[in-house]
Amino acid sequence: MAKATRKVRLKVFRTAIGFHDAFVAVPSRKAALEAWGAGTDLFSLGAAEEVTDAKLMKAPLQTPGEVVKVPRATEKEHLSALRKS
C-alpha cells in the first residue's frame, strides 16, 4: 500500500538584514532561522516575526525554503537618511 503524502503547511517569516527585509516560506520558526543562517533565536529577541499580509507572502510562497530579500527603502532614501545623520 502506498503511503499518503502529507502536504506541509508553509508559514512566511521576516527579519531585517541590513537594508533589506528577508522573507522565507518554511514550516517552522526553526526552519526560518536555519534558512537565514541565524545563530540565535531572532524571534525571542523580537527581531523576526510571522507574516500574515497576503501581498508580502506572495513571493516567498512561490519559492519555498529560499530567502527572498526586499529592499526596505530606495537607494535615494538610504542616501538621504545618511546625509541627515
PDB file of N, CA and C in Angstrom:
ATOM      1  N   MET A   1       0.843  -1.175   0.000  1.00  0.00           N
ATOM      2  CA  MET A   1       0.000   0.000   0.000  1.00  0.00           C
ATOM      3  C   MET A   1       0.894   1.246   0.000  1.00  0.00           C
ATOM      4  N   ALA A   2       0.616   2.183  -0.852  1.00  0.00           N
ATOM      5  CA  ALA A   2       1.423   3.402  -0.960  1.00  0.00           C
ATOM      6  C   ALA A   2       1.111   4.349   0.192  1.00  0.00           C
ATOM      7  N   LYS A   3       2.168   5.010   0.645  1.00  0.00           N
ATOM      8  CA  LYS A   3       1.984   5.992   1.714  1.00  0.00           C
ATOM      9  C   LYS A   3       1.359   7.260   1.149  1.00  0.00           C
ATOM     10  N   ALA A   4       0.458   7.829   1.904  1.00  0.00           N
ATOM     11  CA  ALA A   4      -0.139   9.103   1.502  1.00  0.00           C
ATOM     12  C   ALA A   4       0.861  10.216   1.797  1.00  0.00           C
ATOM     13  N   THR A   5       1.029  11.098   0.846  1.00  0.00           N
ATOM     14  CA  THR A   5       1.939  12.214   1.081  1.00  0.00           C
ATOM     15  C   THR A   5       1.199  13.304   1.838  1.00  0.00           C
ATOM     16  N   ARG A   6       1.845  13.797   2.843  1.00  0.00           N
ATOM     17  CA  ARG A   6       1.248  14.832   3.680  1.00  0.00           C
ATOM     18  C   ARG A   6       1.727  16.193   3.196  1.00  0.00           C
ATOM     19  N   LYS A   7       0.795  17.066   2.923  1.00  0.00           N
ATOM     20  CA  LYS A   7       1.144  18.405   2.470  1.00  0.00           C
ATOM     21  C   LYS A   7       1.544  19.242   3.685  1.00  0.00           C
ATOM     22  N   VAL A   8       2.748  19.799   3.627  1.00  0.00           N
ATOM     23  CA  VAL A   8       3.258  20.608   4.722  1.00  0.00           C
ATOM     24  C   VAL A   8       2.734  22.032   4.578  1.00  0.00           C
ATOM     25  N   ARG A   9       2.179  22.561   5.643  1.00  0.00           N
ATOM     26  CA  ARG A   9       1.671  23.936   5.634  1.00  0.00           C
ATOM     27  C   ARG A   9       2.847  24.881   5.834  1.00  0.00           C
ATOM     28  N   LEU A  10       3.019  25.783   4.894  1.00  0.00           N
ATOM     29  CA  LEU A  10       4.109  26.748   4.986  1.00  0.00           C
ATOM     30  C   LEU A  10       3.637  28.031   5.654  1.00  0.00           C
ATOM     31  N   LYS A  11       4.529  28.616   6.419  1.00  0.00           N
ATOM     32  CA  LYS A  11       4.310  29.926   7.023  1.00  0.00           C
ATOM     33  C   LYS A  11       5.391  30.840   6.467  1.00  0.00           C
ATOM     34  N   VAL A  12       5.123  32.120   6.446  1.00  0.00           N
ATOM     35  CA  VAL A  12       6.115  33.082   5.966  1.00  0.00           C
ATOM     36  C   VAL A  12       6.621  33.883   7.158  1.00  0.00           C
ATOM     37  N   PHE A  13       7.950  33.990   7.228  1.00  0.00           N
ATOM     38  CA  PHE A  13       8.596  34.721   8.309  1.00  0.00           C
ATOM     39  C   PHE A  13       9.473  35.819   7.729  1.00  0.00           C
ATOM     40  N   ARG A  14       9.705  36.868   8.545  1.00  0.00           N
ATOM     41  CA  ARG A  14      10.503  38.013   8.090  1.00  0.00           C
ATOM     42  C   ARG A  14      11.473  38.437   9.188  1.00  0.00           C
ATOM     43  N   THR A  15      12.680  38.852   8.756  1.00  0.00           N
ATOM     44  CA  THR A  15      13.643  39.509   9.635  1.00  0.00           C
ATOM     45  C   THR A  15      14.352  40.579   8.827  1.00  0.00           C
ATOM     46  N   ALA A  16      14.959  41.524   9.505  1.00  0.00           N
ATOM     47  CA  ALA A  16      15.719  42.574   8.825  1.00  0.00           C
ATOM     48  C   ALA A  16      17.172  42.132   8.701  1.00  0.00           C
ATOM     49  N   ILE A  17      17.717  42.287   7.490  1.00  0.00           N
ATOM     50  CA  ILE A  17      19.133  42.010   7.245  1.00  0.00           C
ATOM     51  C   ILE A  17      19.691  43.228   6.521  1.00  0.00           C
ATOM     52  N   GLY A  18      20.394  44.063   7.248  1.00  0.00           N
ATOM     53  CA  GLY A  18      20.931  45.285   6.646  1.00  0.00           C
ATOM     54  C   GLY A  18      19.821  46.191   6.164  1.00  0.00           C
ATOM     55  N   PHE A  19      19.899  46.570   4.893  1.00  0.00           N
ATOM     56  CA  PHE A  19      18.900  47.461   4.301  1.00  0.00           C
ATOM     57  C   PHE A  19      17.737  46.689   3.683  1.00  0.00           C
ATOM     58  N   HIS A  20      17.643  45.390   3.969  1.00  0.00           N
ATOM     59  CA  HIS A  20      16.615  44.537   3.363  1.00  0.00           C
ATOM     60  C   HIS A  20      15.783  43.840   4.431  1.00  0.00           C
ATOM     61  N   ASP A  21      14.570  43.471   4.043  1.00  0.00           N
ATOM     62  CA  ASP A  21      13.779  42.514   4.810  1.00  0.00           C
ATOM     63  C   ASP A  21      14.001  41.173   4.136  1.00  0.00           C
ATOM     64  N   ALA A  22      14.268  40.154   4.933  1.00  0.00           N
ATOM     65  CA  ALA A  22      14.480  38.808   4.403  1.00  0.00           C
ATOM     66  C   ALA A  22      13.263  37.961   4.758  1.00  0.00           C
ATOM     67  N   PHE A  23      12.566  37.489   3.736  1.00  0.00           N
ATOM     68  CA  PHE A  23      11.372  36.659   3.901  1.00  0.00           C
ATOM     69  C   PHE A  23      11.709  35.222   3.539  1.00  0.00           C
ATOM     70  N   VAL A  24      11.063  34.275   4.201  1.00  0.00           N
ATOM     71  CA  VAL A  24      11.237  32.870   3.843  1.00  0.00           C
ATOM     72  C   VAL A  24       9.943  32.119   4.170  1.00  0.00           C
ATOM     73  N   ALA A  25       9.554  31.219   3.263  1.00  0.00           N
ATOM     74  CA  ALA A  25       8.369  30.380   3.465  1.00  0.00           C
ATOM     75  C   ALA A  25       8.837  28.983   3.856  1.00  0.00           C
ATOM     76  N   VAL A  26       8.591  28.622   5.096  1.00  0.00           N
ATOM     77  CA  VAL A  26       9.022  27.337   5.654  1.00  0.00           C
ATOM     78  C   VAL A  26       7.969  26.862   6.658  1.00  0.00           C
ATOM     79  N   PRO A  27       8.044  25.607   7.098  1.00  0.00           N
ATOM     80  CA  PRO A  27       7.018  25.108   8.017  1.00  0.00           C
ATOM     81  C   PRO A  27       7.138  25.590   9.467  1.00  0.00           C
ATOM     82  N   SER A  28       8.330  26.079   9.882  1.00  0.00           N
ATOM     83  CA  SER A  28       8.503  26.410  11.296  1.00  0.00           C
ATOM     84  C   SER A  28       9.490  27.552  11.511  1.00  0.00           C
ATOM     85  N   ARG A  29       9.465  28.094  12.726  1.00  0.00           N
ATOM     86  CA  ARG A  29      10.428  29.131  13.100  1.00  0.00           C
ATOM     87  C   ARG A  29      11.849  28.588  13.025  1.00  0.00           C
ATOM     88  N   LYS A  30      12.029  27.374  13.494  1.00  0.00           N
ATOM     89  CA  LYS A  30      13.356  26.752  13.469  1.00  0.00           C
ATOM     90  C   LYS A  30      13.885  26.697  12.035  1.00  0.00           C
ATOM     91  N   ALA A  31      13.042  26.319  11.093  1.00  0.00           N
ATOM     92  CA  ALA A  31      13.455  26.250   9.687  1.00  0.00           C
ATOM     93  C   ALA A  31      13.784  27.640   9.142  1.00  0.00           C
ATOM     94  N   ALA A  32      13.054  28.662   9.590  1.00  0.00           N
ATOM     95  CA  ALA A  32      13.340  30.036   9.158  1.00  0.00           C
ATOM     96  C   ALA A  32      14.710  30.467   9.656  1.00  0.00           C
ATOM     97  N   LEU A  33      15.001  30.194  10.917  1.00  0.00           N
ATOM     98  CA  LEU A  33      16.305  30.555  11.478  1.00  0.00           C
ATOM     99  C   LEU A  33      17.430  29.864  10.720  1.00  0.00           C
ATOM    100  N   GLU A  34      17.231  28.605  10.358  1.00  0.00           N
ATOM    101  CA  GLU A  34      18.234  27.868   9.584  1.00  0.00           C
ATOM    102  C   GLU A  34      18.413  28.479   8.196  1.00  0.00           C
ATOM    103  N   ALA A  35      17.319  28.862   7.548  1.00  0.00           N
ATOM    104  CA  ALA A  35      17.397  29.456   6.208  1.00  0.00           C
ATOM    105  C   ALA A  35      18.155  30.782   6.238  1.00  0.00           C
ATOM    106  N   TRP A  36      17.966  31.557   7.303  1.00  0.00           N
ATOM    107  CA  TRP A  36      18.658  32.837   7.437  1.00  0.00           C
ATOM    108  C   TRP A  36      20.096  32.675   7.915  1.00  0.00           C
ATOM    109  N   GLY A  37      20.445  31.482   8.395  1.00  0.00           N
ATOM    110  CA  GLY A  37      21.785  31.263   8.939  1.00  0.00           C
ATOM    111  C   GLY A  37      21.974  31.930  10.294  1.00  0.00           C
ATOM    112  N   ALA A  38      20.882  32.078  11.027  1.00  0.00           N
ATOM    113  CA  ALA A  38      20.929  32.753  12.326  1.00  0.00           C
ATOM    114  C   ALA A  38      21.531  31.841  13.387  1.00  0.00           C
ATOM    115  N   GLY A  39      22.387  32.414  14.211  1.00  0.00           N
ATOM    116  CA  GLY A  39      22.996  31.662  15.299  1.00  0.00           C
ATOM    117  C   GLY A  39      22.246  31.810  16.606  1.00  0.00           C
ATOM    118  N   THR A  40      21.286  32.735  16.644  1.00  0.00           N
ATOM    119  CA  THR A  40      20.481  32.949  17.843  1.00  0.00           C
ATOM    120  C   THR A  40      18.999  32.971  17.457  1.00  0.00           C
ATOM    121  N   ASP A  41      18.153  32.871  18.465  1.00  0.00           N
ATOM    122  CA  ASP A  41      16.707  32.878  18.226  1.00  0.00           C
ATOM    123  C   ASP A  41      16.233  34.315  18.016  1.00  0.00           C
ATOM    124  N   LEU A  42      16.141  34.726  16.760  1.00  0.00           N
ATOM    125  CA  LEU A  42      15.723  36.088  16.424  1.00  0.00           C
ATOM    126  C   LEU A  42      14.292  36.374  16.859  1.00  0.00           C
ATOM    127  N   PHE A  43      13.484  35.340  16.952  1.00  0.00           N
ATOM    128  CA  PHE A  43      12.083  35.515  17.363  1.00  0.00           C
ATOM    129  C   PHE A  43      12.006  35.931  18.832  1.00  0.00           C
ATOM    130  N   SER A  44      12.815  35.301  19.684  1.00  0.00           N
ATOM    131  CA  SER A  44      12.785  35.646  21.109  1.00  0.00           C
ATOM    132  C   SER A  44      13.354  37.035  21.362  1.00  0.00           C
ATOM    133  N   LEU A  45      14.181  37.529  20.439  1.00  0.00           N
ATOM    134  CA  LEU A  45      14.747  38.877  20.557  1.00  0.00           C
ATOM    135  C   LEU A  45      13.820  39.942  19.973  1.00  0.00           C
ATOM    136  N   GLY A  46      12.740  39.511  19.332  1.00  0.00           N
ATOM    137  CA  GLY A  46      11.819  40.446  18.687  1.00  0.00           C
ATOM    138  C   GLY A  46      12.323  40.937  17.341  1.00  0.00           C
ATOM    139  N   ALA A  47      13.324  40.256  16.781  1.00  0.00           N
ATOM    140  CA  ALA A  47      13.924  40.672  15.512  1.00  0.00           C
ATOM    141  C   ALA A  47      13.371  39.905  14.315  1.00  0.00           C
ATOM    142  N   ALA A  48      12.446  38.993  14.544  1.00  0.00           N
ATOM    143  CA  ALA A  48      11.821  38.229  13.459  1.00  0.00           C
ATOM    144  C   ALA A  48      10.357  38.005  13.822  1.00  0.00           C
ATOM    145  N   GLU A  49       9.548  37.815  12.777  1.00  0.00           N
ATOM    146  CA  GLU A  49       8.112  37.650  13.009  1.00  0.00           C
ATOM    147  C   GLU A  49       7.475  36.835  11.894  1.00  0.00           C
ATOM    148  N   GLU A  50       6.288  36.298  12.197  1.00  0.00           N
ATOM    149  CA  GLU A  50       5.490  35.632  11.164  1.00  0.00           C
ATOM    150  C   GLU A  50       4.723  36.704  10.400  1.00  0.00           C
ATOM    151  N   VAL A  51       4.631  36.527   9.091  1.00  0.00           N
ATOM    152  CA  VAL A  51       3.954  37.487   8.215  1.00  0.00           C
ATOM    153  C   VAL A  51       2.576  36.942   7.852  1.00  0.00           C
ATOM    154  N   THR A  52       1.559  37.806   7.916  1.00  0.00           N
ATOM    155  CA  THR A  52       0.204  37.388   7.535  1.00  0.00           C
ATOM    156  C   THR A  52      -0.364  38.228   6.392  1.00  0.00           C
ATOM    157  N   ASP A  53       0.344  39.262   5.972  1.00  0.00           N
ATOM    158  CA  ASP A  53      -0.091  40.124   4.867  1.00  0.00           C
ATOM    159  C   ASP A  53       0.069  39.365   3.548  1.00  0.00           C
ATOM    160  N   ALA A  54      -1.026  39.139   2.848  1.00  0.00           N
ATOM    161  CA  ALA A  54      -1.015  38.341   1.609  1.00  0.00           C
ATOM    162  C   ALA A  54      -0.062  38.899   0.556  1.00  0.00           C
ATOM    163  N   LYS A  55       0.042  40.222   0.449  1.00  0.00           N
ATOM    164  CA  LYS A  55       0.941  40.825  -0.543  1.00  0.00           C
ATOM    165  C   LYS A  55       2.401  40.511  -0.224  1.00  0.00           C
ATOM    166  N   LEU A  56       2.758  40.530   1.053  1.00  0.00           N
ATOM    167  CA  LEU A  56       4.134  40.240   1.454  1.00  0.00           C
ATOM    168  C   LEU A  56       4.452  38.749   1.372  1.00  0.00           C
ATOM    169  N   MET A  57       3.438  37.903   1.444  1.00  0.00           N
ATOM    170  CA  MET A  57       3.630  36.454   1.433  1.00  0.00           C
ATOM    171  C   MET A  57       3.789  35.878   0.027  1.00  0.00           C
ATOM    172  N   LYS A  58       3.341  36.597  -0.979  1.00  0.00           N
ATOM    173  CA  LYS A  58       3.272  36.063  -2.338  1.00  0.00           C
ATOM    174  C   LYS A  58       4.619  35.554  -2.866  1.00  0.00           C
ATOM    175  N   ALA A  59       5.646  36.383  -2.878  1.00  0.00           N
ATOM    176  CA  ALA A  59       6.950  35.988  -3.440  1.00  0.00           C
ATOM    177  C   ALA A  59       7.602  34.838  -2.670  1.00  0.00           C
ATOM    178  N   PRO A  60       7.641  34.878  -1.337  1.00  0.00           N
ATOM    179  CA  PRO A  60       8.254  33.752  -0.621  1.00  0.00           C
ATOM    180  C   PRO A  60       7.530  32.422  -0.847  1.00  0.00           C
ATOM    181  N   LEU A  61       6.206  32.454  -0.965  1.00  0.00           N
ATOM    182  CA  LEU A  61       5.457  31.216  -1.179  1.00  0.00           C
ATOM    183  C   LEU A  61       5.695  30.626  -2.568  1.00  0.00           C
ATOM    184  N   GLN A  62       6.166  31.444  -3.508  1.00  0.00           N
ATOM    185  CA  GLN A  62       6.486  30.940  -4.845  1.00  0.00           C
ATOM    186  C   GLN A  62       7.827  30.211  -4.871  1.00  0.00           C
ATOM    187  N   THR A  63       8.681  30.469  -3.863  1.00  0.00           N
ATOM    188  CA  THR A  63       9.996  29.817  -3.781  1.00  0.00           C
ATOM    189  C   THR A  63      10.237  29.329  -2.355  1.00  0.00           C
ATOM    190  N   PRO A  64       9.483  28.327  -1.905  1.00  0.00           N
ATOM    191  CA  PRO A  64       9.605  27.844  -0.528  1.00  0.00           C
ATOM    192  C   PRO A  64      11.041  27.459  -0.168  1.00  0.00           C
ATOM    193  N   GLY A  65      11.440  27.838   1.040  1.00  0.00           N
ATOM    194  CA  GLY A  65      12.761  27.493   1.543  1.00  0.00           C
ATOM    195  C   GLY A  65      13.866  28.449   1.126  1.00  0.00           C
ATOM    196  N   GLU A  66      13.600  29.286   0.134  1.00  0.00           N
ATOM    197  CA  GLU A  66      14.603  30.248  -0.324  1.00  0.00           C
ATOM    198  C   GLU A  66      14.345  31.605   0.316  1.00  0.00           C
ATOM    199  N   VAL A  67      15.428  32.264   0.730  1.00  0.00           N
ATOM    200  CA  VAL A  67      15.310  33.594   1.322  1.00  0.00           C
ATOM    201  C   VAL A  67      15.077  34.611   0.208  1.00  0.00           C
ATOM    202  N   VAL A  68      14.036  35.409   0.371  1.00  0.00           N
ATOM    203  CA  VAL A  68      13.699  36.461  -0.589  1.00  0.00           C
ATOM    204  C   VAL A  68      13.997  37.796   0.087  1.00  0.00           C
ATOM    205  N   LYS A  69      14.956  38.541  -0.469  1.00  0.00           N
ATOM    206  CA  LYS A  69      15.319  39.842   0.106  1.00  0.00           C
ATOM    207  C   LYS A  69      14.590  40.953  -0.633  1.00  0.00           C
ATOM    208  N   VAL A  70      14.021  41.867   0.150  1.00  0.00           N
ATOM    209  CA  VAL A  70      13.280  43.003  -0.397  1.00  0.00           C
ATOM    210  C   VAL A  70      13.865  44.272   0.229  1.00  0.00           C
ATOM    211  N   PRO A  71      14.263  45.252  -0.595  1.00  0.00           N
ATOM    212  CA  PRO A  71      14.807  46.497  -0.036  1.00  0.00           C
ATOM    213  C   PRO A  71      13.795  47.170   0.889  1.00  0.00           C
ATOM    214  N   ARG A  72      14.299  47.697   2.003  1.00  0.00           N
ATOM    215  CA  ARG A  72      13.419  48.372   2.959  1.00  0.00           C
ATOM    216  C   ARG A  72      13.094  49.787   2.519  1.00  0.00           C
ATOM    217  N   ALA A  73      13.890  50.332   1.610  1.00  0.00           N
ATOM    218  CA  ALA A  73      13.672  51.675   1.064  1.00  0.00           C
ATOM    219  C   ALA A  73      14.437  51.760  -0.251  1.00  0.00           C
ATOM    220  N   THR A  74      14.285  52.866  -0.949  1.00  0.00           N
ATOM    221  CA  THR A  74      15.024  53.054  -2.197  1.00  0.00           C
ATOM    222  C   THR A  74      16.445  53.511  -1.874  1.00  0.00           C
ATOM    223  N   GLU A  75      17.324  53.383  -2.850  1.00  0.00           N
ATOM    224  CA  GLU A  75      18.709  53.839  -2.666  1.00  0.00           C
ATOM    225  C   GLU A  75      18.735  55.330  -2.325  1.00  0.00           C
ATOM    226  N   LYS A  76      17.894  56.096  -2.980  1.00  0.00           N
ATOM    227  CA  LYS A  76      17.817  57.541  -2.736  1.00  0.00           C
ATOM    228  C   LYS A  76      17.424  57.824  -1.281  1.00  0.00           C
ATOM    229  N   GLU A  77      16.462  57.069  -0.756  1.00  0.00           N
ATOM    230  CA  GLU A  77      16.033  57.250   0.634  1.00  0.00           C
ATOM    231  C   GLU A  77      17.144  56.886   1.615  1.00  0.00           C
ATOM    232  N   HIS A  78      17.906  55.830   1.305  1.00  0.00           N
ATOM    233  CA  HIS A  78      19.030  55.440   2.163  1.00  0.00           C
ATOM    234  C   HIS A  78      20.081  56.545   2.203  1.00  0.00           C
ATOM    235  N   LEU A  79      20.442  57.079   1.037  1.00  0.00           N
ATOM    236  CA  LEU A  79      21.453  58.132   0.968  1.00  0.00           C
ATOM    237  C   LEU A  79      20.975  59.404   1.661  1.00  0.00           C
ATOM    238  N   SER A  80      19.715  59.719   1.520  1.00  0.00           N
ATOM    239  CA  SER A  80      19.147  60.893   2.177  1.00  0.00           C
ATOM    240  C   SER A  80      19.223  60.747   3.699  1.00  0.00           C
ATOM    241  N   ALA A  81      18.933  59.576   4.201  1.00  0.00           N
ATOM    242  CA  ALA A  81      18.997  59.325   5.642  1.00  0.00           C
ATOM    243  C   ALA A  81      20.428  59.447   6.155  1.00  0.00           C
ATOM    244  N   LEU A  82      21.406  59.017   5.365  1.00  0.00           N
ATOM    245  CA  LEU A  82      22.806  59.137   5.768  1.00  0.00           C
ATOM    246  C   LEU A  82      23.217  60.599   5.894  1.00  0.00           C
ATOM    247  N   ARG A  83      22.765  61.424   4.973  1.00  0.00           N
ATOM    248  CA  ARG A  83      23.111  62.848   4.999  1.00  0.00           C
ATOM    249  C   ARG A  83      22.524  63.541   6.228  1.00  0.00           C
ATOM    250  N   LYS A  84      21.374  63.085   6.684  1.00  0.00           N
ATOM    251  CA  LYS A  84      20.712  63.709   7.834  1.00  0.00           C
ATOM    252  C   LYS A  84      21.383  63.349   9.152  1.00  0.00           C
ATOM    253  N   SER A  85      22.102  62.229   9.183  1.00  0.00           N
ATOM    254  CA  SER A  85      22.702  61.798  10.458  1.00  0.00           C
ATOM    255  C   SER A  85      24.091  62.329  10.663  1.00  0.00           C
TER     256      SER A  85
END
